[in-house]
mmCIF file of C-alpha atoms in Angstrom:
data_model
loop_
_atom_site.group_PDB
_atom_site.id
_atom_site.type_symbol
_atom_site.label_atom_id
_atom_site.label_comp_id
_atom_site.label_asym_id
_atom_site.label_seq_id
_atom_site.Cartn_x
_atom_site.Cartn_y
_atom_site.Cartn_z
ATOM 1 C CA UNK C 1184 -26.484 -45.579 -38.080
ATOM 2 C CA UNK C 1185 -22.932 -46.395 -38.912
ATOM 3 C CA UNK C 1186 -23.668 -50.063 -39.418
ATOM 4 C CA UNK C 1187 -26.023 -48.841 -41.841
ATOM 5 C CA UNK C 1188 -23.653 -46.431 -43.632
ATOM 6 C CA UNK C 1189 -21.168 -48.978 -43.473
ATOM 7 C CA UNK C 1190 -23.132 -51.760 -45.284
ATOM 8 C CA UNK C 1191 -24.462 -49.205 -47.774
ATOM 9 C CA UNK C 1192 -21.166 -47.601 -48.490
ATOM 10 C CA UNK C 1193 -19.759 -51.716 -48.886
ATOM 11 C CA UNK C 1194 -22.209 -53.058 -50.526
ATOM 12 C CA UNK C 1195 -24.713 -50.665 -51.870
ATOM 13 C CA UNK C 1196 -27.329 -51.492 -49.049
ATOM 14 C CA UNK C 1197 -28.397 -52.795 -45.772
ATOM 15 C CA UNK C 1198 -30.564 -56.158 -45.038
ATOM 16 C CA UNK C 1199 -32.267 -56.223 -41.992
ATOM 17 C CA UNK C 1200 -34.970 -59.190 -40.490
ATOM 18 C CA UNK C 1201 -37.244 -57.431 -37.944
ATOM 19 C CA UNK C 1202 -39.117 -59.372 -35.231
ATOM 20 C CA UNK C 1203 -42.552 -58.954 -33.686
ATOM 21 C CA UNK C 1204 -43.661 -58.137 -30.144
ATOM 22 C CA UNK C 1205 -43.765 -55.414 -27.714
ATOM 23 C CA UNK C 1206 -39.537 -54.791 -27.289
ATOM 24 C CA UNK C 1207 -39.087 -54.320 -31.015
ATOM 25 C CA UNK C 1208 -42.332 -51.562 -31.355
ATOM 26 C CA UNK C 1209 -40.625 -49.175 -28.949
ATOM 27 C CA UNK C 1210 -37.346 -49.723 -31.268
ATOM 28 C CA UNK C 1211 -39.521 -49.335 -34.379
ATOM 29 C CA UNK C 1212 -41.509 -46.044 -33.011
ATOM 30 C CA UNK C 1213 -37.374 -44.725 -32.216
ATOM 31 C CA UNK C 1214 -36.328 -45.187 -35.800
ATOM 32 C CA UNK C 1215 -39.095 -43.559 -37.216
ATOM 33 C CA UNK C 1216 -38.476 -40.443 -35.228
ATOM 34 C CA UNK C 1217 -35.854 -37.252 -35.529
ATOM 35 C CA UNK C 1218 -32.800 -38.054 -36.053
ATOM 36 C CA UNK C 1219 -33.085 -41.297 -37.784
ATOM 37 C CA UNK C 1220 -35.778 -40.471 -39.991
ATOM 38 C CA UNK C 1221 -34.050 -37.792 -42.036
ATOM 39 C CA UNK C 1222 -30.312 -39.203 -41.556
ATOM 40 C CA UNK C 1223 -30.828 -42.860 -42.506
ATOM 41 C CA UNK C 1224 -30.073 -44.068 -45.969
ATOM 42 C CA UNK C 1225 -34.034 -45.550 -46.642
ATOM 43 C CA UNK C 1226 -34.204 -46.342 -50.104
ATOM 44 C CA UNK C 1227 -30.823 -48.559 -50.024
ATOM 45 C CA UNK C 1228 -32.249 -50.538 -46.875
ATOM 46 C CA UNK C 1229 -33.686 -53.917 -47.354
ATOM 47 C CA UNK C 1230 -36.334 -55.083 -44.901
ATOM 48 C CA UNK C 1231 -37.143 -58.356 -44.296
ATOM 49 C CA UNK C 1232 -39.169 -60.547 -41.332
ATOM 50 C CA UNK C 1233 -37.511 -63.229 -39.312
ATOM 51 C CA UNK C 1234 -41.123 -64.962 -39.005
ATOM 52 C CA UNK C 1235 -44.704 -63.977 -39.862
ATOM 53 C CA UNK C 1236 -47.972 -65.350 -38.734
ATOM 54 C CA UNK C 1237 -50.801 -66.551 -41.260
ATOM 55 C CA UNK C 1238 -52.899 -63.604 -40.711
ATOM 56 C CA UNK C 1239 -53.633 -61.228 -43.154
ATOM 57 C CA UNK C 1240 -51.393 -57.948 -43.359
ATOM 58 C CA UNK C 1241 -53.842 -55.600 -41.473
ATOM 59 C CA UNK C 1242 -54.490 -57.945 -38.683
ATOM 60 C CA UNK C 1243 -53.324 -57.169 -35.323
ATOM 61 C CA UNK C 1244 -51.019 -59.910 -34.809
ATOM 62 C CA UNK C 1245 -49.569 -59.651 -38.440
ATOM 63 C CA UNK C 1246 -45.272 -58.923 -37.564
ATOM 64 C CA UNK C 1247 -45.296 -57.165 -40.831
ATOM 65 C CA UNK C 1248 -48.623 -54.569 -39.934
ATOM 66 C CA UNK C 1249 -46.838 -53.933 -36.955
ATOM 67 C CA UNK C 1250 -43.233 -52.529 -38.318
ATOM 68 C CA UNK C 1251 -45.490 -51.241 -41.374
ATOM 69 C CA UNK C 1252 -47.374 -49.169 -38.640
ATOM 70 C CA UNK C 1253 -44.664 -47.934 -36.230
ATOM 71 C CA UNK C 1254 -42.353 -47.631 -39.032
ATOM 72 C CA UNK C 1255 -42.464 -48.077 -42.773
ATOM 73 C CA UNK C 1256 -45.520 -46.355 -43.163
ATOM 74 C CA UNK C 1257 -43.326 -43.203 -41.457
ATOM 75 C CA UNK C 1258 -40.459 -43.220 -43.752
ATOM 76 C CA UNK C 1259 -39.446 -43.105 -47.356
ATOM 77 C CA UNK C 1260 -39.002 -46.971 -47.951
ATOM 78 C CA UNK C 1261 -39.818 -47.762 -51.642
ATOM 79 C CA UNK C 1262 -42.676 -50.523 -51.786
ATOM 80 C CA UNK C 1263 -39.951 -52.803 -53.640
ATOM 81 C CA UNK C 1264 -37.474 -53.097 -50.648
ATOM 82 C CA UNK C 1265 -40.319 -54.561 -48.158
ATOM 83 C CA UNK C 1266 -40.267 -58.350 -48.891
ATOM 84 C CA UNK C 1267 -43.155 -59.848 -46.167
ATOM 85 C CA UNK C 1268 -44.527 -63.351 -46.112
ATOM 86 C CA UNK C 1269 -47.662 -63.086 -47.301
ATOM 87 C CA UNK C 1270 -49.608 -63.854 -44.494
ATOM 88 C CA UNK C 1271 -52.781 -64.018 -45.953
ATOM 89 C CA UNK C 1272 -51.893 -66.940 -48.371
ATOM 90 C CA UNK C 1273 -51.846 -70.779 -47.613
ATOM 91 C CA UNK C 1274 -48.828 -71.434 -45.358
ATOM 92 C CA UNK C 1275 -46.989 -73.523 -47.737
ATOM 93 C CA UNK C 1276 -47.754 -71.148 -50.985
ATOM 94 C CA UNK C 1277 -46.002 -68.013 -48.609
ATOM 95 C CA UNK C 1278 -43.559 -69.856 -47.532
ATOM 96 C CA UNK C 1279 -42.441 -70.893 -51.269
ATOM 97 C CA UNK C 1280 -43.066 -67.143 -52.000
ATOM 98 C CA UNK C 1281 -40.646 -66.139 -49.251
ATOM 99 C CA UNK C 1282 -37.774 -68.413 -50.374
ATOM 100 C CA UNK C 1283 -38.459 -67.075 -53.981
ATOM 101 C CA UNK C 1284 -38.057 -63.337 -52.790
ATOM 102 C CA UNK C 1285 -35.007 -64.546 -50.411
ATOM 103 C CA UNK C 1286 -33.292 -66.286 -53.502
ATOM 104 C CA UNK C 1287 -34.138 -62.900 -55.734
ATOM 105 C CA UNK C 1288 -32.701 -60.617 -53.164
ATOM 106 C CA UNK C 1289 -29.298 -62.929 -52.657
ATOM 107 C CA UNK C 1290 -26.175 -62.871 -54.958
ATOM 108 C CA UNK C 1291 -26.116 -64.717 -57.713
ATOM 109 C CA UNK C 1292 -25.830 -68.548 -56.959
ATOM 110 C CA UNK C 1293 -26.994 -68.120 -53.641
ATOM 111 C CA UNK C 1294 -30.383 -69.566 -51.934
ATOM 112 C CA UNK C 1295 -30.789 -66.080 -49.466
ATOM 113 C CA UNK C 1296 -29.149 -62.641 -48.748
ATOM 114 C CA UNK C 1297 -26.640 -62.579 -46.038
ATOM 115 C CA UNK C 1298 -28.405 -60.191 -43.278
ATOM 116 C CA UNK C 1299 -26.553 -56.793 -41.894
ATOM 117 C CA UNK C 1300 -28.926 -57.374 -39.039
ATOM 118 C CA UNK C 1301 -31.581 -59.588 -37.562
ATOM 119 C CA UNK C 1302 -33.379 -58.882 -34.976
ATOM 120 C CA UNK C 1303 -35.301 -62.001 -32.521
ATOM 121 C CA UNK C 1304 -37.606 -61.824 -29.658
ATOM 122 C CA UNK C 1305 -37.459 -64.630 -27.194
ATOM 123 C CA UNK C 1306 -40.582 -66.501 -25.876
ATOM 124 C CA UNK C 1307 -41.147 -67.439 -22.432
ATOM 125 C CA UNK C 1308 -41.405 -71.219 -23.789
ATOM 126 C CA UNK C 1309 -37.872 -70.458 -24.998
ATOM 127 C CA UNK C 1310 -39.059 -70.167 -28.822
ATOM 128 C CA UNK C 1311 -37.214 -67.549 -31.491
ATOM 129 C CA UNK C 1312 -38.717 -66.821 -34.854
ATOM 130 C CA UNK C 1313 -41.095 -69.222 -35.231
ATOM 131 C CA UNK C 1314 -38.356 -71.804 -33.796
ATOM 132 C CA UNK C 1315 -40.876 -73.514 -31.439
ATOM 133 C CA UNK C 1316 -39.805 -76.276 -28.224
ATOM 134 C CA UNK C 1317 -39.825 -79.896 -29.999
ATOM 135 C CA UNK C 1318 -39.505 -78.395 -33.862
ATOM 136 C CA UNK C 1319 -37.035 -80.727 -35.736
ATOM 137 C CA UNK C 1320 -33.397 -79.531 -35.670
ATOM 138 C CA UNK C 1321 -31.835 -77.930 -38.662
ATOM 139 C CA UNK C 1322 -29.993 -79.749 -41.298
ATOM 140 C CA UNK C 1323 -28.472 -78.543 -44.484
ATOM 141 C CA UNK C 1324 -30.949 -79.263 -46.523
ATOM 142 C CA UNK C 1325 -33.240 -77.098 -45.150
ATOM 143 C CA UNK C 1326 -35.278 -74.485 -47.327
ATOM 144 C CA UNK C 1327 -34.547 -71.076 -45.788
ATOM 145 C CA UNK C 1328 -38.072 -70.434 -44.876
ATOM 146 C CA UNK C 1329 -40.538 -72.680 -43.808
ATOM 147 C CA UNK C 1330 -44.372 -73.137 -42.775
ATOM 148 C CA UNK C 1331 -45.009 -74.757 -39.397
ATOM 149 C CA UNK C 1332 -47.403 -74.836 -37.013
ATOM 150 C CA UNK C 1333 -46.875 -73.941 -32.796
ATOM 151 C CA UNK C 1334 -49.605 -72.869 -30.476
ATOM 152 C CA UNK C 1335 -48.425 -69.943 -28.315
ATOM 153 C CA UNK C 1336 -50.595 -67.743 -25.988
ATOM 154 C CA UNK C 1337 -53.352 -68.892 -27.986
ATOM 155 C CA UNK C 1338 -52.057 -66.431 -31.293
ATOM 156 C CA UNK C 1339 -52.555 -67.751 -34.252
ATOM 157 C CA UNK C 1340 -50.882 -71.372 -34.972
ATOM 158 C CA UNK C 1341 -49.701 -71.393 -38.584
ATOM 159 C CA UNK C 1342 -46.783 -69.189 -39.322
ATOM 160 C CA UNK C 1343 -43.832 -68.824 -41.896
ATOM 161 C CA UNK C 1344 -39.936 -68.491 -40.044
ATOM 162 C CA UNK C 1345 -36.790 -68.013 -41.263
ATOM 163 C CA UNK C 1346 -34.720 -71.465 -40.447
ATOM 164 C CA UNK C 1347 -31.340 -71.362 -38.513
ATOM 165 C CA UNK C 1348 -28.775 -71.757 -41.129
ATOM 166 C CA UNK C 1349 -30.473 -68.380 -42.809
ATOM 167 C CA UNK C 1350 -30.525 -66.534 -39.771
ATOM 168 C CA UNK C 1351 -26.678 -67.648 -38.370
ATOM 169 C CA UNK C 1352 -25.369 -66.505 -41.823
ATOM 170 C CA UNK C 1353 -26.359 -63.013 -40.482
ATOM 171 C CA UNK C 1354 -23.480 -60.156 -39.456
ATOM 172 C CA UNK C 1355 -25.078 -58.961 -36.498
ATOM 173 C CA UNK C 1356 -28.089 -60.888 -34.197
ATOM 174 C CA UNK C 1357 -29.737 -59.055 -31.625
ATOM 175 C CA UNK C 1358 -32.064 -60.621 -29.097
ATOM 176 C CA UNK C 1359 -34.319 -57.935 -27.463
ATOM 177 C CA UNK C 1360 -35.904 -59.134 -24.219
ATOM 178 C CA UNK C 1361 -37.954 -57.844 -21.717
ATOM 179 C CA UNK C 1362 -39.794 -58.974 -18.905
ATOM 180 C CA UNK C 1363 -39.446 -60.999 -15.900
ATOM 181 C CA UNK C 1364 -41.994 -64.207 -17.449
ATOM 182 C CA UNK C 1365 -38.779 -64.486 -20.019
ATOM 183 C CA UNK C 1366 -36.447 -64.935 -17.166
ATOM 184 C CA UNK C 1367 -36.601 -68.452 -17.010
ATOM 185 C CA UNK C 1368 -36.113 -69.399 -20.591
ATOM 186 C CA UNK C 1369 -33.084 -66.225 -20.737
ATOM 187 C CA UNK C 1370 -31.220 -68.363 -18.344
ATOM 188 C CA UNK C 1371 -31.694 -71.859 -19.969
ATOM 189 C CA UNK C 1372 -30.763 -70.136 -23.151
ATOM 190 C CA UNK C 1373 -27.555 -68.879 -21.954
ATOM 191 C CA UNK C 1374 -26.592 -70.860 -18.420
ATOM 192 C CA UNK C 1375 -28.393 -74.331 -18.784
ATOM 193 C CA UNK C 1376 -27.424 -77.760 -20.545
ATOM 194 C CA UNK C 1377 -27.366 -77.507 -24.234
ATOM 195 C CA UNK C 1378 -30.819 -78.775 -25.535
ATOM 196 C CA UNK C 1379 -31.309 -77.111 -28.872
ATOM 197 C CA UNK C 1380 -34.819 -79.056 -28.913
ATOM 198 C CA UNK C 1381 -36.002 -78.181 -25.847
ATOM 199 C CA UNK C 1382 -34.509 -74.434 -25.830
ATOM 200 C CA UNK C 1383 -34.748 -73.152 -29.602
ATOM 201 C CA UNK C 1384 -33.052 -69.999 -29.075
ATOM 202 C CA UNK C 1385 -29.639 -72.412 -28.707
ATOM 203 C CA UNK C 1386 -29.775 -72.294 -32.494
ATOM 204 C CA UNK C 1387 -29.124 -69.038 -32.651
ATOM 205 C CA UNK C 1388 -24.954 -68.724 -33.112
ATOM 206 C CA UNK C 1389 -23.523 -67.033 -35.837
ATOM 207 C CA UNK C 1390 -20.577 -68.736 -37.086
ATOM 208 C CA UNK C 1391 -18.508 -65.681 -38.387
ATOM 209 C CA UNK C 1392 -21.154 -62.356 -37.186
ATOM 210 C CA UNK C 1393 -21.869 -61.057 -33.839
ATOM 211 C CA UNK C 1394 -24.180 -62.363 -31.488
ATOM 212 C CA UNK C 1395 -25.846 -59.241 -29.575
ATOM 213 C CA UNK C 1396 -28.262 -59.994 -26.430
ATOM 214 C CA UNK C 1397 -30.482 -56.814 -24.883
ATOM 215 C CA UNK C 1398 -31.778 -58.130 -21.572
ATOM 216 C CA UNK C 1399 -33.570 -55.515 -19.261
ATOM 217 C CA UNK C 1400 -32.898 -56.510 -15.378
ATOM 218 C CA UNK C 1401 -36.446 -57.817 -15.161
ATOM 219 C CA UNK C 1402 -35.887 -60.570 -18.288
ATOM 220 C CA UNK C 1403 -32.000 -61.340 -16.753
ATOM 221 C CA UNK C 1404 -33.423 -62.185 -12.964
ATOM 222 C CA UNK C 1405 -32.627 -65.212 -13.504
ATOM 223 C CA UNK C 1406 -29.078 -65.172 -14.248
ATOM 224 C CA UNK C 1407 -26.284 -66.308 -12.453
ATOM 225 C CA UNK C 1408 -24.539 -63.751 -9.848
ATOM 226 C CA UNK C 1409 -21.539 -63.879 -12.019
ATOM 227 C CA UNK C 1410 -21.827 -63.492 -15.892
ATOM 228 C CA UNK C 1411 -18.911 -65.311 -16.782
ATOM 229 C CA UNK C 1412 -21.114 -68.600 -17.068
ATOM 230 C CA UNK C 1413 -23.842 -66.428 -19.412
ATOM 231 C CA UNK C 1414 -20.718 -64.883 -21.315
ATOM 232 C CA UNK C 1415 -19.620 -68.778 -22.210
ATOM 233 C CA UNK C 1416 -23.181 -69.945 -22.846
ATOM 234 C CA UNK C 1417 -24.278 -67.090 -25.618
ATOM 235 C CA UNK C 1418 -20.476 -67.673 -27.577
ATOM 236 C CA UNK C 1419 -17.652 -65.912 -25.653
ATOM 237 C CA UNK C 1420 -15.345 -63.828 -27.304
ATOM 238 C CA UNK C 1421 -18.316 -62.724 -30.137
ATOM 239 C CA UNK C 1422 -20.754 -61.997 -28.182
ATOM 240 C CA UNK C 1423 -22.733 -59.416 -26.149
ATOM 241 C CA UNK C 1424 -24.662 -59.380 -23.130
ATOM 242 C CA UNK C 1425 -26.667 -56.058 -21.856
ATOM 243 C CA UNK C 1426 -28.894 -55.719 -18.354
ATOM 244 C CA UNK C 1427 -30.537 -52.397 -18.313
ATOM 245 C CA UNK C 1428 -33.776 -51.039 -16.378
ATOM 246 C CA UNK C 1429 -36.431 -51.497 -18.552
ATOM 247 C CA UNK C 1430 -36.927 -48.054 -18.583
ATOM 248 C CA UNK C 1431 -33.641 -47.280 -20.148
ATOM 249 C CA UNK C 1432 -33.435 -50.144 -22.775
ATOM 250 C CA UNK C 1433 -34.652 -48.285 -25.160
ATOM 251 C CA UNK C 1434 -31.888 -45.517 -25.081
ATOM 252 C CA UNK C 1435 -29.031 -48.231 -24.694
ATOM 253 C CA UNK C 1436 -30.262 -49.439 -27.906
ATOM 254 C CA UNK C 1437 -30.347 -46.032 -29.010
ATOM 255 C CA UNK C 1438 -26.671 -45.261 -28.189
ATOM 256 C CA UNK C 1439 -25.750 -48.617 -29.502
ATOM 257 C CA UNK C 1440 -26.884 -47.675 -32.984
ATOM 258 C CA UNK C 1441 -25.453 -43.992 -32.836
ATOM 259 C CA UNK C 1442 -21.947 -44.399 -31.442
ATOM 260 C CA UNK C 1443 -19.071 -45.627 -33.740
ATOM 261 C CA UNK C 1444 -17.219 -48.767 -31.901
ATOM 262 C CA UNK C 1445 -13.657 -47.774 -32.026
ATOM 263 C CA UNK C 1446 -11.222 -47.340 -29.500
ATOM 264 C CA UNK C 1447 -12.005 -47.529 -25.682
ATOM 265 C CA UNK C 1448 -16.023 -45.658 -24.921
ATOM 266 C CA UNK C 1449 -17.325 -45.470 -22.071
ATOM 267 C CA UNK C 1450 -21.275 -43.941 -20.818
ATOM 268 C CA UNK C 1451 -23.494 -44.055 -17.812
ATOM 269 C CA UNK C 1452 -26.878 -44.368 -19.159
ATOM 270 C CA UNK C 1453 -29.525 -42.427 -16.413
ATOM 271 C CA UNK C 1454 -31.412 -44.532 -13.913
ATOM 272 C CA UNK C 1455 -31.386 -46.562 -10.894
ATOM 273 C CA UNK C 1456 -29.591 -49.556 -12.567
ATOM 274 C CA UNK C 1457 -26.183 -47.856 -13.279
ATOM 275 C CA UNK C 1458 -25.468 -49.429 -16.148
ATOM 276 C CA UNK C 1459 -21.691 -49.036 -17.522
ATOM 277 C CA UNK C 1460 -20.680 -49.516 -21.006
ATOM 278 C CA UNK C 1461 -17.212 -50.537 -22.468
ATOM 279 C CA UNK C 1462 -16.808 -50.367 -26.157
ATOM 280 C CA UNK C 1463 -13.603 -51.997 -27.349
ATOM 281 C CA UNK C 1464 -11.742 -54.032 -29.907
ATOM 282 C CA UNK C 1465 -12.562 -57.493 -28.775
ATOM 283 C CA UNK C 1466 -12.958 -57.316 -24.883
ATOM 284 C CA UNK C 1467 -12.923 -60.579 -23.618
ATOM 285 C CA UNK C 1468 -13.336 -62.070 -20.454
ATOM 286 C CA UNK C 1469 -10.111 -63.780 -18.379
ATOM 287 C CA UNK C 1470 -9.231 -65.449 -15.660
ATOM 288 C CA UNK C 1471 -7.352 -62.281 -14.276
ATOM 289 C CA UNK C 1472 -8.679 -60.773 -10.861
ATOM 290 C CA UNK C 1473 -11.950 -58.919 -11.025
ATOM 291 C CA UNK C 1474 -11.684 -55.153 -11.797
ATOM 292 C CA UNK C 1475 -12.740 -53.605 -7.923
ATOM 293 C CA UNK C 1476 -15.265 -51.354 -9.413
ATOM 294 C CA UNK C 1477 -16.949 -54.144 -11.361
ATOM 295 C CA UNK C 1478 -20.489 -55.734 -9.087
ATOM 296 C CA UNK C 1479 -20.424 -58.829 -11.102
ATOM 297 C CA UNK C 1480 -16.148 -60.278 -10.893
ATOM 298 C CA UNK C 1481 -15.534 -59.145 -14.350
ATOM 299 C CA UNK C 1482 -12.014 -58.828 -16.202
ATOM 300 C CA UNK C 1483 -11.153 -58.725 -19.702
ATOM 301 C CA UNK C 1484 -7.893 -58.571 -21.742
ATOM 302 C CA UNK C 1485 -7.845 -57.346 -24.994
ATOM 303 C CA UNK C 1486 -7.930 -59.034 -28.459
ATOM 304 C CA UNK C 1487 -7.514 -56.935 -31.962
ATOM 305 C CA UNK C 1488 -9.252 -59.576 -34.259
ATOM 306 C CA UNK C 1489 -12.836 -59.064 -33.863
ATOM 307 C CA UNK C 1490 -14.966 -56.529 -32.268
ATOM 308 C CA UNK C 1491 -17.199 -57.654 -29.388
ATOM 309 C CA UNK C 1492 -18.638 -55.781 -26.497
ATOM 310 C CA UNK C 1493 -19.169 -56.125 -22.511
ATOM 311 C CA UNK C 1494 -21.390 -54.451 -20.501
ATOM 312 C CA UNK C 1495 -21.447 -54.390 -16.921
ATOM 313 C CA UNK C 1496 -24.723 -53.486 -14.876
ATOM 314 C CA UNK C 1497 -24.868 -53.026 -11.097
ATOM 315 C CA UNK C 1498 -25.885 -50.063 -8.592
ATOM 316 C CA UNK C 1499 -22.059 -49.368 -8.402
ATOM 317 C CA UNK C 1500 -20.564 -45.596 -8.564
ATOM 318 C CA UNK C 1501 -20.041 -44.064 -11.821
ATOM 319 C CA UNK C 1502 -16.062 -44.246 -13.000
ATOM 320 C CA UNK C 1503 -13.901 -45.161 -15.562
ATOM 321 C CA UNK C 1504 -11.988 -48.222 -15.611
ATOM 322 C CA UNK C 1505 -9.475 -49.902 -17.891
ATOM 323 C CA UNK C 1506 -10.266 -53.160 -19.023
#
């Protein structure tokens, strides 16, 4: 809520791209509940979609039915802040009608709004947005939003996405991922050769935002023992990297969103995985000696540019340790 505040009280509101899928519906059903409901600022946020498939806006695969269902339909968001794709058009007419309400919701002389947030799934194929394995790479002369075409788990091929350079202009990207068949393409994301082709979720690096990743333990199996390779591969010093229990992702998020990020905070969320949490002004890691109490090697020293987070998973006993 304080991001939201914050962006509100900067700039008069908050932009946010939401994603599609199972992850992001729990998150949705969370923000549509007591407290957020009454205590977020709804009529100065902005919502947009990262992608959208070519499916009318009642179907069951439409991204935009589901938010509208598990969320906008529970809130007091005026009809003029939802911009969707408009699924049920001709691919190339919705994506032309998408740029046009990206370049009407931007600042003047711009081509799309700089997003507060935006949030990304990640396919098993390695796919985000509508990003798909073999999809041209991004030049600067892209249009912001696109038609293309991907078969995926046989839903429906034509879609509308959101191209890199719109979505690394964001201030904050959060990959939510769950689920041990995205364990593979997690850890050639983060750990494996670069191959922005072959793994599109490598496009994903905002220049001057953060760069958040939500793994639960089943979706970061396949991570090295040690995170410091993972910490390199997803940007270093401005990023994030999260393994929780599936079952409490969902309130990691929640604390994530409700807790202010200054100073030194630490929590034990409940369940078996143990997870510790370390909220400071840029923690990075170093090549000092491990921290005893840490399962995975880590060690940090601190930096006061930017903020960034580290958070440390591991059946290890609950206590407090400087970083």
């Amino acid at each position: 809520m304080r991001a939201v505040s914050q962006a509100v009280n900067t700039r008069g509101y908050f932009t946010v791209a939401l994603a599609g899928g199972g992850t992001p519906q729990a998150l949705y059903e969370l923000l549509a509940r007591p407290p957020y409901r009454e205590k977020l600022p709804w009529p100065q946020m902005r919502f947009f979609w990262g992608d959208e498939r070519c499916v009318p806006p009642d179907h069951p695969q439409s991204n935009y039915g589901q938010a509208r269902r598990a969320l906008l339909d529970q809130v007091p968001a005026p009809a003029e802040n939802i911009h969707r794709v408009r699924g049920e058009w001709e691919p190339s007419a919705a994506a032309e009608d998408y740029v046009r309400q990206l370049r009407e919701s931007a600042n003047p002389g711009e081509a799309w709004p700089r997003f507060d947030w935006v949030f990304l799934g990640l396919g098993a194929d390695g796919h985000t947005a509508s990003l798909f394995p073999g999809s041209p790479l991004p030049t600067a002369s892209d249009a912001p939003a696109l038609a293309v075409t991907a078969d995926y788990e046989g839903r429906p091929a034509q879609r509308v996405t959101l191209t890199p350079q719109v979505l690394n202009a964001a201030r904050v990207v959060a990959f939510l991922v769950t689920g041990r068949n995205k364990a593979d393409a997690v850890a050639a994301t983060l750990t494996g050769p670069r191959d922005p082709r072959r793994w599109p979720a490598q496009r994903i690096n905002p220049g001057v935002g953060e760069l958040l990743w939500w793994l639960d333990q089943a979706a970061a199996a396949a991570l090295p023992a040690n995170p410091r390779k993972a910490w390199d591969g997803i940007g270093g010093f401005n990023s994030l990297l999260m393994m929780a229990d599936s079952n409490d992702l969902l309130p990691q998020i929640q604390t994530n969103f409700a807790q202010a990020p200054h100073g030194l905070r630490w929590q034990r969320e409940s369940g078996p995985s143990g997870v510790i949490s370390a909220t400071a002004p840029r923690v990075a890691l170093s090549s000092t000696p491990a921290h005893p109490r840490c399962p995975w090697g880590m060690a940090s020293s601190p930096c006061h540019s930017q903020r960034s987070s580290v958070f440390c998973c591991g059946p290890v006993e609950w206590q407090q340790f400087q970083m």
